Coordinates of C-alpha atoms in Angstrom, one line a residue:
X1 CA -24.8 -26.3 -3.0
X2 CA -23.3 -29.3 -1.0
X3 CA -24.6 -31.4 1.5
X4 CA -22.5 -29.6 4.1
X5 CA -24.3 -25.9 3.1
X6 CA -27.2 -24.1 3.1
X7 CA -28.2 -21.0 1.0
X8 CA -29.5 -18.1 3.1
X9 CA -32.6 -16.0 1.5
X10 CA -29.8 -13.7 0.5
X11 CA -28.2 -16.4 -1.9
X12 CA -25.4 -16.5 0.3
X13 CA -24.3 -20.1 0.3
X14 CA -22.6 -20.7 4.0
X15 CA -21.3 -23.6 5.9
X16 CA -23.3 -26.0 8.5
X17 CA -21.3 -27.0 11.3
X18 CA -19.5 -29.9 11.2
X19 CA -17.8 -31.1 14.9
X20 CA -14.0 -32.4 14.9
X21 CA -13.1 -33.8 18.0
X22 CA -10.5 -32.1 19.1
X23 CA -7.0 -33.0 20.6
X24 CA -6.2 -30.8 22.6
X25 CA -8.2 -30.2 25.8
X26 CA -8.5 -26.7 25.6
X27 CA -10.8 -26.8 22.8
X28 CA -12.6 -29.7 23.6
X29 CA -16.4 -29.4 24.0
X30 CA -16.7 -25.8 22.3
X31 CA -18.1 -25.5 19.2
X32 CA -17.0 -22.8 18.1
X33 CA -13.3 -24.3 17.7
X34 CA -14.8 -27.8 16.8
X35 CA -16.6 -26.5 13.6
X36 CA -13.3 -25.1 12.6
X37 CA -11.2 -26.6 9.8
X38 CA -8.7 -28.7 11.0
X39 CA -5.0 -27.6 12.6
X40 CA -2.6 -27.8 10.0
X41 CA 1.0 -29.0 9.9
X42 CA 3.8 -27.3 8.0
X43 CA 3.3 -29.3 5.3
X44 CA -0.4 -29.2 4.8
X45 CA 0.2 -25.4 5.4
X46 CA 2.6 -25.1 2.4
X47 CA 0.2 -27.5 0.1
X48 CA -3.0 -25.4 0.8
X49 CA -1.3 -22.1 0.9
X50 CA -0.5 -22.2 -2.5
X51 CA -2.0 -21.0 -5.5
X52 CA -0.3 -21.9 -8.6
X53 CA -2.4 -20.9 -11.8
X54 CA -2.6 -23.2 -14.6
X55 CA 0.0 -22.9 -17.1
X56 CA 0.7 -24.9 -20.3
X57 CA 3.8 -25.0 -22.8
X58 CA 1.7 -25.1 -25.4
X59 CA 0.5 -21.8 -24.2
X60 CA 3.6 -20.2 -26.1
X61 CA 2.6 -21.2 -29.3
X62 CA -0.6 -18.7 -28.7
X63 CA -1.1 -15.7 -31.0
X64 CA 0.6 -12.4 -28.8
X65 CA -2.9 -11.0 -27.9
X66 CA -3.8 -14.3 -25.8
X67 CA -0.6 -14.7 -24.8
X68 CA -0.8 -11.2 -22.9
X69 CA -4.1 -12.3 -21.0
X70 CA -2.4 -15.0 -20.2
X71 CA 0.5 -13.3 -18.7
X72 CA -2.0 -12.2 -16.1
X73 CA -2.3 -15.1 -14.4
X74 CA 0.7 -14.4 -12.8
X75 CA -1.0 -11.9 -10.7
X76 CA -2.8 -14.5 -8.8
X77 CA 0.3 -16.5 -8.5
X78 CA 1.1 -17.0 -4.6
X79 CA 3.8 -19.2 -3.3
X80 CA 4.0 -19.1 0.5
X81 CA 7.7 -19.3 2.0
X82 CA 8.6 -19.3 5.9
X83 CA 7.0 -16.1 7.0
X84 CA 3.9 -17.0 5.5
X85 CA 3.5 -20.1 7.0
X86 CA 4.8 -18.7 10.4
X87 CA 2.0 -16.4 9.6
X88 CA -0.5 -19.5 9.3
X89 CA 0.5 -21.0 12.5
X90 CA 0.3 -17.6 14.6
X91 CA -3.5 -17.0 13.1
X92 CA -4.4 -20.8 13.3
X93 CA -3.5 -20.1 17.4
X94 CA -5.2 -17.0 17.5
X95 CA -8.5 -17.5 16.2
X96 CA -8.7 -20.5 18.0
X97 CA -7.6 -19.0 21.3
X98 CA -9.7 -16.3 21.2
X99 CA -12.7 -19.2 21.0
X100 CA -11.6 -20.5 24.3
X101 CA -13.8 -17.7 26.6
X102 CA -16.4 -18.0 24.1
X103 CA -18.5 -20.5 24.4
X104 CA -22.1 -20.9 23.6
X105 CA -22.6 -24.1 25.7
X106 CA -21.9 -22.7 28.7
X107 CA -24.0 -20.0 30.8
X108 CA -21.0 -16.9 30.5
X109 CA -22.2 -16.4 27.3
X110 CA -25.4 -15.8 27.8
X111 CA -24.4 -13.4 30.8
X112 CA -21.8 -11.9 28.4
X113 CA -24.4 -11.1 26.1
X114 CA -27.4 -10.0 28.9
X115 CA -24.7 -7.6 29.8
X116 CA -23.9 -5.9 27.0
X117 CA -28.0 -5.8 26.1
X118 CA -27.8 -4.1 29.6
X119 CA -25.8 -1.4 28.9
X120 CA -27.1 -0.4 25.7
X121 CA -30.4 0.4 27.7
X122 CA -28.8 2.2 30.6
X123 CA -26.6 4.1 27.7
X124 CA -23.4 2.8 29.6
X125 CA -19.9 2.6 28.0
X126 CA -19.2 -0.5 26.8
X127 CA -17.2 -3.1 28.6
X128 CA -17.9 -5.9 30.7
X129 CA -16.8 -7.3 34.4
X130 CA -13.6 -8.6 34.9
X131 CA -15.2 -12.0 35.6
X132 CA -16.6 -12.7 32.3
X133 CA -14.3 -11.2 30.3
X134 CA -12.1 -13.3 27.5
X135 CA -8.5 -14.1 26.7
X136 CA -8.9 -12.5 23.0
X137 CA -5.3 -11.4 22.0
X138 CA -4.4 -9.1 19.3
X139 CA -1.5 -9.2 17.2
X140 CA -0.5 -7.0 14.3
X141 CA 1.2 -7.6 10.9
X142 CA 3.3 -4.6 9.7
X143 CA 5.3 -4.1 6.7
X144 CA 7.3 -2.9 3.6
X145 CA 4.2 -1.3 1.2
X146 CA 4.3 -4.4 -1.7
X147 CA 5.7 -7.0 0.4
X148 CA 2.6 -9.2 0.4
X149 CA 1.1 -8.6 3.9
X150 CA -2.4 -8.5 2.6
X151 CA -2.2 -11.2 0.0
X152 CA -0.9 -13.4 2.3
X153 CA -4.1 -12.7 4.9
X154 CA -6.5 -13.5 2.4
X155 CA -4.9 -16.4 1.4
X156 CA -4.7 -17.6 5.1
X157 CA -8.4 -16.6 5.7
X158 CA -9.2 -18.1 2.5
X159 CA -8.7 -21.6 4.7
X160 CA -11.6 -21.0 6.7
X161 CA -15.2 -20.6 6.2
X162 CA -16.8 -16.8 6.6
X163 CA -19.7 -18.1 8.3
X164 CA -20.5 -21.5 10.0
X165 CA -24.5 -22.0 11.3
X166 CA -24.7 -23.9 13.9
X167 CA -28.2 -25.4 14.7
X168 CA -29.5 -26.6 17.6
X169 CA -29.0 -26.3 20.6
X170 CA -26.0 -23.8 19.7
X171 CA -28.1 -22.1 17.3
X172 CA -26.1 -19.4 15.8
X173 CA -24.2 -18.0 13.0
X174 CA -20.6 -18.0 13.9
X175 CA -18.7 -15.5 12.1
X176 CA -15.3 -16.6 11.7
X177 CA -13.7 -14.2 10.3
X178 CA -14.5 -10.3 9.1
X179 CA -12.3 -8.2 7.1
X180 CA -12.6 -4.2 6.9
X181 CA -10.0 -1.7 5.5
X182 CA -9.6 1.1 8.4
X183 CA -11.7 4.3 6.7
X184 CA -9.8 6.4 4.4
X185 CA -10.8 9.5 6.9
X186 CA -10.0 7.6 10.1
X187 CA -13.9 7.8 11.5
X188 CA -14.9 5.5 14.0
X189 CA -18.6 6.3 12.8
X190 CA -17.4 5.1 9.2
X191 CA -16.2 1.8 10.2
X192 CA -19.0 0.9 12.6
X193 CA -21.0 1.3 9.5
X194 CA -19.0 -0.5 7.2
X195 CA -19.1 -3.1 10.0
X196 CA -22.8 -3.6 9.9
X197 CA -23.2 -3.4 6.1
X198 CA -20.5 -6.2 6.2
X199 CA -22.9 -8.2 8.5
X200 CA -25.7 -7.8 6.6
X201 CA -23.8 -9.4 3.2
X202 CA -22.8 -12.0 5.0
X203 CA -26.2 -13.2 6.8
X204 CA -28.8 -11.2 5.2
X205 CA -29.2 -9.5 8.4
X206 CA -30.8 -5.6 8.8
X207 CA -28.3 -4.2 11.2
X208 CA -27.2 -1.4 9.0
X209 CA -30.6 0.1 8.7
X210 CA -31.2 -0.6 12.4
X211 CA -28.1 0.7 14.1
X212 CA -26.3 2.5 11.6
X213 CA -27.8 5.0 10.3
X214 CA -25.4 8.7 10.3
X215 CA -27.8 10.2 12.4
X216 CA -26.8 7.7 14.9
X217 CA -24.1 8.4 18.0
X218 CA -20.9 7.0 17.7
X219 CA -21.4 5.5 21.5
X220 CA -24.7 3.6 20.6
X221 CA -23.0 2.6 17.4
X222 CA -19.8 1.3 19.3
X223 CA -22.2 -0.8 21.7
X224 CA -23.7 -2.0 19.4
X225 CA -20.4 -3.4 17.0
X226 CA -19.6 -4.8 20.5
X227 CA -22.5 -7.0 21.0
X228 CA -22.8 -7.7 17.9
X229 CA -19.1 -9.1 17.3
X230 CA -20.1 -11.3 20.6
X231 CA -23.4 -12.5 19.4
X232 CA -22.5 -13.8 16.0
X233 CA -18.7 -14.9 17.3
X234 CA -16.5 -13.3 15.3
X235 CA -13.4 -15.2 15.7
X236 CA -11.1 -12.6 14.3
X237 CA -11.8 -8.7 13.5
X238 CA -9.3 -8.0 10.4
X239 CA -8.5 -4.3 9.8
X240 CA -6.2 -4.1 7.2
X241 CA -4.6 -0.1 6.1
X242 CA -4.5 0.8 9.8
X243 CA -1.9 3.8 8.5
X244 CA -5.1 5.7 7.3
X245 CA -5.2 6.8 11.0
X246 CA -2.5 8.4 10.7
X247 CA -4.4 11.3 8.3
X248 CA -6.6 11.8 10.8
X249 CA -7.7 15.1 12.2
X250 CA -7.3 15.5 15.9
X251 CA -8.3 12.8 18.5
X252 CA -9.8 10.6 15.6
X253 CA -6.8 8.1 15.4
X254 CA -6.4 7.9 19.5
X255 CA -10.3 7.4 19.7
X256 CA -10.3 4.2 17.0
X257 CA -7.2 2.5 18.6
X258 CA -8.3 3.3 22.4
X259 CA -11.9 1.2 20.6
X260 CA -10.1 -1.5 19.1
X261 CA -8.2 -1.8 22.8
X262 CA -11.1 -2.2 24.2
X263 CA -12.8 -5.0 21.6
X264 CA -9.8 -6.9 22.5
X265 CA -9.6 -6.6 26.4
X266 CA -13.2 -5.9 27.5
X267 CA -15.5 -7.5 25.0
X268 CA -13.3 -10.7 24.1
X269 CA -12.6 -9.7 20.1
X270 CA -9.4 -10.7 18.5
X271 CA -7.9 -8.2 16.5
X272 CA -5.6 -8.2 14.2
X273 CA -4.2 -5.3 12.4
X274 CA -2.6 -4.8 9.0
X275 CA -0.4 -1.7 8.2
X276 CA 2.7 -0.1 6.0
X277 CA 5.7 0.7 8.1
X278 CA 4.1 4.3 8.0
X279 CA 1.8 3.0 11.1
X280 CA 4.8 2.0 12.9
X281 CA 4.8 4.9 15.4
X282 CA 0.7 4.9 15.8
X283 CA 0.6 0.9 17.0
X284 CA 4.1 1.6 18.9
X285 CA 2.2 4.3 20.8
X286 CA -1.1 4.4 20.8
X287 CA -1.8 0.3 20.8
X288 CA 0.8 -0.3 23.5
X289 CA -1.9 -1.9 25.5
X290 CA -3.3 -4.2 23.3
X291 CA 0.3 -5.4 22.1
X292 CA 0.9 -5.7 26.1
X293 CA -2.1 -8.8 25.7
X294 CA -0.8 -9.9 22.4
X295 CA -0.6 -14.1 22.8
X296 CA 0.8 -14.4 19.6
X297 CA 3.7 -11.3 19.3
X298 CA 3.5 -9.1 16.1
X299 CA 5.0 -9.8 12.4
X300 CA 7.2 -7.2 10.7
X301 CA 8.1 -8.2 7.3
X302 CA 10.4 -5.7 5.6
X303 CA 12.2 -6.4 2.3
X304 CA 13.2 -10.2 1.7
X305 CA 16.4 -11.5 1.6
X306 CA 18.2 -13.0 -1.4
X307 CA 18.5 -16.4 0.5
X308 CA 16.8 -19.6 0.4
X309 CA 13.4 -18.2 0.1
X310 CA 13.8 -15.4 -2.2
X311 CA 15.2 -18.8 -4.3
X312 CA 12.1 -20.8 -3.7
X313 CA 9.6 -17.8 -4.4
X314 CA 11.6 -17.0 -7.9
X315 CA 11.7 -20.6 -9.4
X316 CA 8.6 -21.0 -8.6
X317 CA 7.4 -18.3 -10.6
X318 CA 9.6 -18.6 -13.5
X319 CA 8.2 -21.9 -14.4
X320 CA 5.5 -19.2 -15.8
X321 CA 6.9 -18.4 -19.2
X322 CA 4.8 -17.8 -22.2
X323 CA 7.8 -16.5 -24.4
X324 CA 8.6 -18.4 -27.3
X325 CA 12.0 -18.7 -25.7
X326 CA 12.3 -20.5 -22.6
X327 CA 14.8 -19.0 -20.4
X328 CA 16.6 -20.9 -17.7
X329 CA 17.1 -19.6 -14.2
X330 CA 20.3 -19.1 -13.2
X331 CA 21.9 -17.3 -9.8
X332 CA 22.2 -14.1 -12.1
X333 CA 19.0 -13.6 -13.3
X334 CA 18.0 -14.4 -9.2
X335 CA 20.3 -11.7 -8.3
X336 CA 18.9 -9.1 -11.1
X337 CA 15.2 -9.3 -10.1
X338 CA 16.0 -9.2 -6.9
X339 CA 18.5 -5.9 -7.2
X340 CA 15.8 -4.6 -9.4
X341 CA 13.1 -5.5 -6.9
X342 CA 15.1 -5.3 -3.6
X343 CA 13.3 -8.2 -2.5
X344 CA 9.9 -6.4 -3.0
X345 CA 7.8 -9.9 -4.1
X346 CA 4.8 -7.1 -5.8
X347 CA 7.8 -5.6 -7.7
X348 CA 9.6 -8.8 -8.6
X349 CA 6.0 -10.2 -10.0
X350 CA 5.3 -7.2 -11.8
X351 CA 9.0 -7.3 -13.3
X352 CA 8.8 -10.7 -14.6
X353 CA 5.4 -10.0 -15.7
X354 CA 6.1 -6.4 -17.8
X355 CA 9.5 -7.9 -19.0
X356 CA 7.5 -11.3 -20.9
X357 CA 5.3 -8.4 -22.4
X358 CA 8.3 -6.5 -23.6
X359 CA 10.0 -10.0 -24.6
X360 CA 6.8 -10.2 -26.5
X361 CA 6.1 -7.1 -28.1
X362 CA 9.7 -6.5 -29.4
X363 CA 9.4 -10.3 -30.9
X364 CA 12.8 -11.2 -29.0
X365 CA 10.5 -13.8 -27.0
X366 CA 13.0 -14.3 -24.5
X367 CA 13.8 -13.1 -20.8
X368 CA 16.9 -11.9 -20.0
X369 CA 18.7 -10.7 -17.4
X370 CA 19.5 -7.1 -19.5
X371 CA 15.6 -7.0 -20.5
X372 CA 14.8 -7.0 -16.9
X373 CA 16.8 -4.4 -15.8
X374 CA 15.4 -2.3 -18.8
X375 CA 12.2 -3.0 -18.2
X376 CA 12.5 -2.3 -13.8
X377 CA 13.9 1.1 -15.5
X378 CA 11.2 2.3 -18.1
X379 CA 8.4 0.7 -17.0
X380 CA 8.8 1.1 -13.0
X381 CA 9.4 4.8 -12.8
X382 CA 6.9 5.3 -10.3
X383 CA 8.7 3.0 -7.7
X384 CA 11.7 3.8 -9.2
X385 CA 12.3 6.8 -6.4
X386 CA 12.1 3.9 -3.0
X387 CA 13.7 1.6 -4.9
X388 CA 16.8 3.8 -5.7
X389 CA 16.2 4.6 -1.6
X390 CA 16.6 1.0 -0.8
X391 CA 19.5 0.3 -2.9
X392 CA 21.4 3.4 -1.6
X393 CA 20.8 2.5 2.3
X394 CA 21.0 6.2 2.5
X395 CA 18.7 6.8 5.7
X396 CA 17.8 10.4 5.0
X397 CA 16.6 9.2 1.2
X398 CA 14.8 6.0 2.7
X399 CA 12.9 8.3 5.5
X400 CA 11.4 10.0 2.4
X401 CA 9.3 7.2 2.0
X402 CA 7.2 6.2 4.9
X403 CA 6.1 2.9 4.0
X404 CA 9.5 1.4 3.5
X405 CA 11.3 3.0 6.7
X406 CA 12.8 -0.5 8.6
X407 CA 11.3 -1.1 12.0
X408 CA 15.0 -1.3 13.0
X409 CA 16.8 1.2 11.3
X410 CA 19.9 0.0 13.5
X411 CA 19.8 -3.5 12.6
X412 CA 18.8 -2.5 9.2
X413 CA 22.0 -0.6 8.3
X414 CA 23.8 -3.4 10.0
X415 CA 22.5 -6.0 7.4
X416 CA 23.4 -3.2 4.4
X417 CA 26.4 -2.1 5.7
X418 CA 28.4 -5.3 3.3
X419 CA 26.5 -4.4 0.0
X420 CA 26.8 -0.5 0.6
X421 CA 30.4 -0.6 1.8
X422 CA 31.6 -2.8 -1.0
X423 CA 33.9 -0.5 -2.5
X424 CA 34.8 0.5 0.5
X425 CA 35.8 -2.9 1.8
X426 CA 38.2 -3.3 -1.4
X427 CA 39.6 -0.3 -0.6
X428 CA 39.8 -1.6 3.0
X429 CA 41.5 -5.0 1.3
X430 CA 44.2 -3.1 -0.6
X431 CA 44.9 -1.2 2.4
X432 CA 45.4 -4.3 4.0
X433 CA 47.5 -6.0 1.9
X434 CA 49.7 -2.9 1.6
X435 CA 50.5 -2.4 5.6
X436 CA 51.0 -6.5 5.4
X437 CA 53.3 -5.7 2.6
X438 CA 55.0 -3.0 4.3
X439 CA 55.2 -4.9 7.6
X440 CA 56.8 -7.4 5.5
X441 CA 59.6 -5.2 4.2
X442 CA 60.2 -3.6 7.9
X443 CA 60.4 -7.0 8.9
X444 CA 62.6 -7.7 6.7
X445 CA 64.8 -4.6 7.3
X446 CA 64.7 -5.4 11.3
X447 CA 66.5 -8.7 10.4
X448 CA 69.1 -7.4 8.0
X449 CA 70.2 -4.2 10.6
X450 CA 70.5 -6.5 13.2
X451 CA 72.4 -9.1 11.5
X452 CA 74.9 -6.4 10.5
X453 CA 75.1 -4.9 13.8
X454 CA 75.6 -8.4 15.1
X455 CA 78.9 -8.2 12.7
X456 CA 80.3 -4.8 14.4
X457 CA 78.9 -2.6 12.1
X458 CA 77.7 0.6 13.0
X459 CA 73.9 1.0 14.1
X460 CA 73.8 3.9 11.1
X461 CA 75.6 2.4 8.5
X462 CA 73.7 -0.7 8.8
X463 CA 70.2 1.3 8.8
X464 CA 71.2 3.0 5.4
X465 CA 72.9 0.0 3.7
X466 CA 69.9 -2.7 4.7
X467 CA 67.3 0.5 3.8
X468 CA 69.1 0.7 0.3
X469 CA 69.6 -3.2 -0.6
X470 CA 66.2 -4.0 0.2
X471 CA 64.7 -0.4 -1.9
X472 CA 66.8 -2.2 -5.1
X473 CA 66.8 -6.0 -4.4
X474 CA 63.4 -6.5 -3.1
X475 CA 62.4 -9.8 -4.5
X476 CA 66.2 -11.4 -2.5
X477 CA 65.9 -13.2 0.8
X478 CA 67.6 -12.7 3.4
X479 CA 70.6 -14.3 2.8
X480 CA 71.5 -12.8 -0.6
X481 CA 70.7 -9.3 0.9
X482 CA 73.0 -9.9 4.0
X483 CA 75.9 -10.6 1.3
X484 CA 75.3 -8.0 -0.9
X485 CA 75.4 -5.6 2.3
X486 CA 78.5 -6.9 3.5
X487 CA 80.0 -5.8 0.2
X488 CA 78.5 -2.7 0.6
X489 CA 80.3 -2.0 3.5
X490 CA 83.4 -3.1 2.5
X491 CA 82.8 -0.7 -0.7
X492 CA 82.2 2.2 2.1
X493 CA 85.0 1.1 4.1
X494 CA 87.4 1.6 1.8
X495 CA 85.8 4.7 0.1
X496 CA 86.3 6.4 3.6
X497 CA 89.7 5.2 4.7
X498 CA 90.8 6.5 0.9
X499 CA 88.9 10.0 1.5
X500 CA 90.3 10.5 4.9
X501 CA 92.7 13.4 5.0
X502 CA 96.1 13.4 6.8
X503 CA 95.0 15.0 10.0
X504 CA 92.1 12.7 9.9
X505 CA 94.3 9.8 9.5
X506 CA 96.7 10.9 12.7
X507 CA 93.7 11.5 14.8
X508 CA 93.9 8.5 17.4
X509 CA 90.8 6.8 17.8
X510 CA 89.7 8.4 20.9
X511 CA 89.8 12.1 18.6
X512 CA 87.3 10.9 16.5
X513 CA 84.9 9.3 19.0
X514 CA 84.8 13.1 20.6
X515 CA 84.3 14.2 17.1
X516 CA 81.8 12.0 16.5
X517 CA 80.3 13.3 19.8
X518 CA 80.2 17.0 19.3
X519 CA 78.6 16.7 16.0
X520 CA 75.6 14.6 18.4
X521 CA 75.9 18.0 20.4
X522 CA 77.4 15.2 23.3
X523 CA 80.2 16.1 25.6
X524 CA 83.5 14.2 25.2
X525 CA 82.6 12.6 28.9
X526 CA 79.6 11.7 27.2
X527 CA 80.8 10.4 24.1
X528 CA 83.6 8.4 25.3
X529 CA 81.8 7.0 28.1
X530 CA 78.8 5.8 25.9
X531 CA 82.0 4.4 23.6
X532 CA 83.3 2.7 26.5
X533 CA 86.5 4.1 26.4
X534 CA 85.8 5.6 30.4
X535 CA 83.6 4.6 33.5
X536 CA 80.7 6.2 34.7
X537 CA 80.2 8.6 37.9
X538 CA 80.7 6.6 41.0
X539 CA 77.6 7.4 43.2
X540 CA 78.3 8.6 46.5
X541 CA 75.7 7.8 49.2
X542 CA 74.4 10.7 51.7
X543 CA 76.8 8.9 54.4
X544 CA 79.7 9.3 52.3
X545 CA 79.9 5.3 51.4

């Protein structure tokens, strides 16, 4: 026991209050914020955030059977990257915030409290006046089942003190933070209870035996959580697996969200509330109030990129090899556990973890990129179903699993669309380069008809000569194919003159241009005139001009 804490009669050791003046005005002169642990920067966030278990090399030169306990460690590995520190910063503001209406030095407190002592003896629902009522805010962290959400609270929370007693003339136990798992069956009577049992631990209180007993009302129980939560100053109300709701039976779920609505708005509680994507349509719906109030906006952390922090999160953990073999991390083995993962930070642990033991066991002491994917195979089968889900982006196969379903499923196809379309983008590429290629040729063709027409050569013999140089000589410019097509047609020229027959040859010219034409299905007006050879119709005006 330290200087700065006292042991209760229950041997729990908590906290005496210790005043920082404060900087900002807002939280000047209340206690409740002042005892608080100091607002941290980025920096300090990232330093005290992490949790980096001891690890020595000589560690590898253990027998197998320590090394395996050793390789546990990991579990309790936690490095925070952006969203958990953005996660810091938004509860660091909340708890604080929610202080502001709540202070003991001044009379609303007091009335805040008479009030709620009032209503519990008039058996009146619970709620207070407009006038006295808080700024609490609510905000809610919702994510990918395995994606750290809870680890990441208790790490946060972890920065705090429980329970801070304040002596006189404050002279209170302030509560600053209290953590409950949503009951299993969704009861509002069960978690009231759980809520004074959790009191009692922490200041050796009797509330439990007092209030909570089963053969209690849920009303006087609710009342009762309310004053209480205002008398000992809970700072934030944590209630993590809020998707149990959603196996509920009948108006259980609307009745515990329409109660936490109320903790926030009428008694002054900050709430925050944990949950798998599966709870996405319950807060969306039924909490649409308490979001409305929500200061600090809600989290949604799905599946983490392979980007800068996935990096960070990786070589920090890999330093944590007790192989004989020390393998360095290189942008494959980055990609692998996270294509093995899907950016799943539980999955990517438990990989690196489960692929040492194998490395281990089969005495190849080494991680490699091939054990990894082995290992994510046979020893992941559970998980192996959503992860296959994941990879596939297949919507129908991901709505199988509730927990993983992307808040935006839009957006979230967007962002797969590259990986899952790969194939079909080199398809797209070949395509591509074949129309260019094509273009190319027709370009190509254009030129070489028009430069023969440009020499009096007929529109069609110029089509099929360029059509045929360019099918054999395709690799010649422009130039050559020009020449070569000039001999061509002097090769058909003379072919034709020599196959003409006599009565061809004594055809005059004009013969064979109405020839030409009725073999068009033209008539020889038509034909000659579009040779030339005659004018067209002179138009004659209505008045005969």
């Amino acid at each position: 026991m330290t200087k700065n804490t006292i042991k209760l009669e229950n041997g729990i050791e908590v906290s005496l209050a210790n005043y920082k003046e404060q900087v900002l005005a807002d939280y000047r002169g209340n206690p409740l914020i002042e005892a608080l642990p100091p607002i941290l920067s980025f920096e300090e966030a990232f330093e005290q955030l992490s949790f980096l278990p001891q690890f020595h090399p000589d560690e590898r030169n253990l027998s197998n059977h320590h090394r395996y306990h050793a390789i546990l460690r990991l579990t309790r590995f936690f490095q925070p990257i952006g969203q958990t520190l953005n996660l810091e910063q938004r509860f660091s503001r909340f708890i604080r915030y929610g202080y502001i209406g709540r202070n003991p030095r001044k009379k609303e407190h007091v009335q805040v409290l008479n009030e709620l002592h009032k209503k519990l003896i008039h058996n009146d629902d619970i709620g207070l006046p407009p006038d006295i009522r808080a700024t609490a805010s609510s905000f809610t962290l919702m994510g990918f089942s395995g994606i750290g959400k809870t680890s990441a609270v208790e790490r946060i929370i972890s920065l705090y003190p429980q329970v801070i007693l304040h002596k006189e003339p404050v002279n209170c136990f302030q509560i600053v933070w209290l953590k409950l798992n949503c009951p299993y069956d969704g009861s509002l009577k069960s978690l009231c209870m759980d809520f004074f049992q959790s009191i009692d631990k922490l200041i050796g209180t009797n509330y439990f035996n007092k209030y909570g007993k089963p053969s209690y009302s849920i009303s006087s129980m609710v009342t009762r959580m309310g004053q209480l939560a205002r008398l000992h100053c809970i700072g934030a109300l944590i209630i993590d697996e809020i998707q149990h709701l959603l196996s509920t039976k009948g108006e259980a779920s609307e009745k515990m969200m329409n109660f936490f609505v109320t903790l926030i708005n009428e008694i002054g509680i900050p709430i925050l509330t944990i949950g798998t994507m599966k709870a996405k349509t319950l807060l969306q719906k039924d909490f649409r109030q308490a979001r409305r109030s929500s200061g600090q906006g809600d989290m949604v952390w799905q599946q983490m990129k392979n980007d800068d922090d996935w990096e960070v999160l990786i070589t920090s953990m890999w330093d944590y090899q007790w192989t004989r073999n020390y393998t360095e991390l290189d942008r494959h083995l980055l990609d692998v556990i996270y294509e093995e993962s899907q950016g799943i930070v539980d999955i990517a642990v438990k990989l690196f973890i489960l692929a040492q033991t194998r490395a281990i066991e089969t005495e190849t002491e080494k991680v490699t990129a091939n054990l990894i994917i082995q290992v994510a195979k046979e020893d992941l089968k559970l998980v192996q179903p959503m992860l296959n889900a994941l990879k596939s982006g297949n919507l129908s196969e991901i709505g199988k699993f509730e927990d993983i379903v992307p808040m935006d499923i839009d957006e979230y196809v967007l962002n797969r669309l590259p990986i899952l379309d790969l194939k079909a983008k080199i398809q797209e590429k070949k395509d591509k380069i074949a129309t260019e290629r094509q273009m190319k040729d027709l370009s190509m063709e254009e030129r070489l008809v028009l430069a023969l027409i440009n020499l009096d050569i007929e529109t069609e013999i110029a089509e099929r000569i360029s059509k045929n140089i360019i099918k054999k000589n395709p690799t010649l410019s422009i130039s050559e194919l020009m020449q070569k097509s000039l001999e061509l047609v002097e090769e058909d020229r003379k072919k034709l003159k020599n196959n003409l027959t006599k009565g061809e040859r004594s055809k005059n010219q004009l013969q064979l241009v109405i020839d030409k034409g009725k073999k068009d299905k033209k008539a020889a007006y038509e034909a000659l005139y579009e040779e030339g050879f005659i004018k067209g119709l002179i138009t004659i005006n209505s008045k005969g001009d």
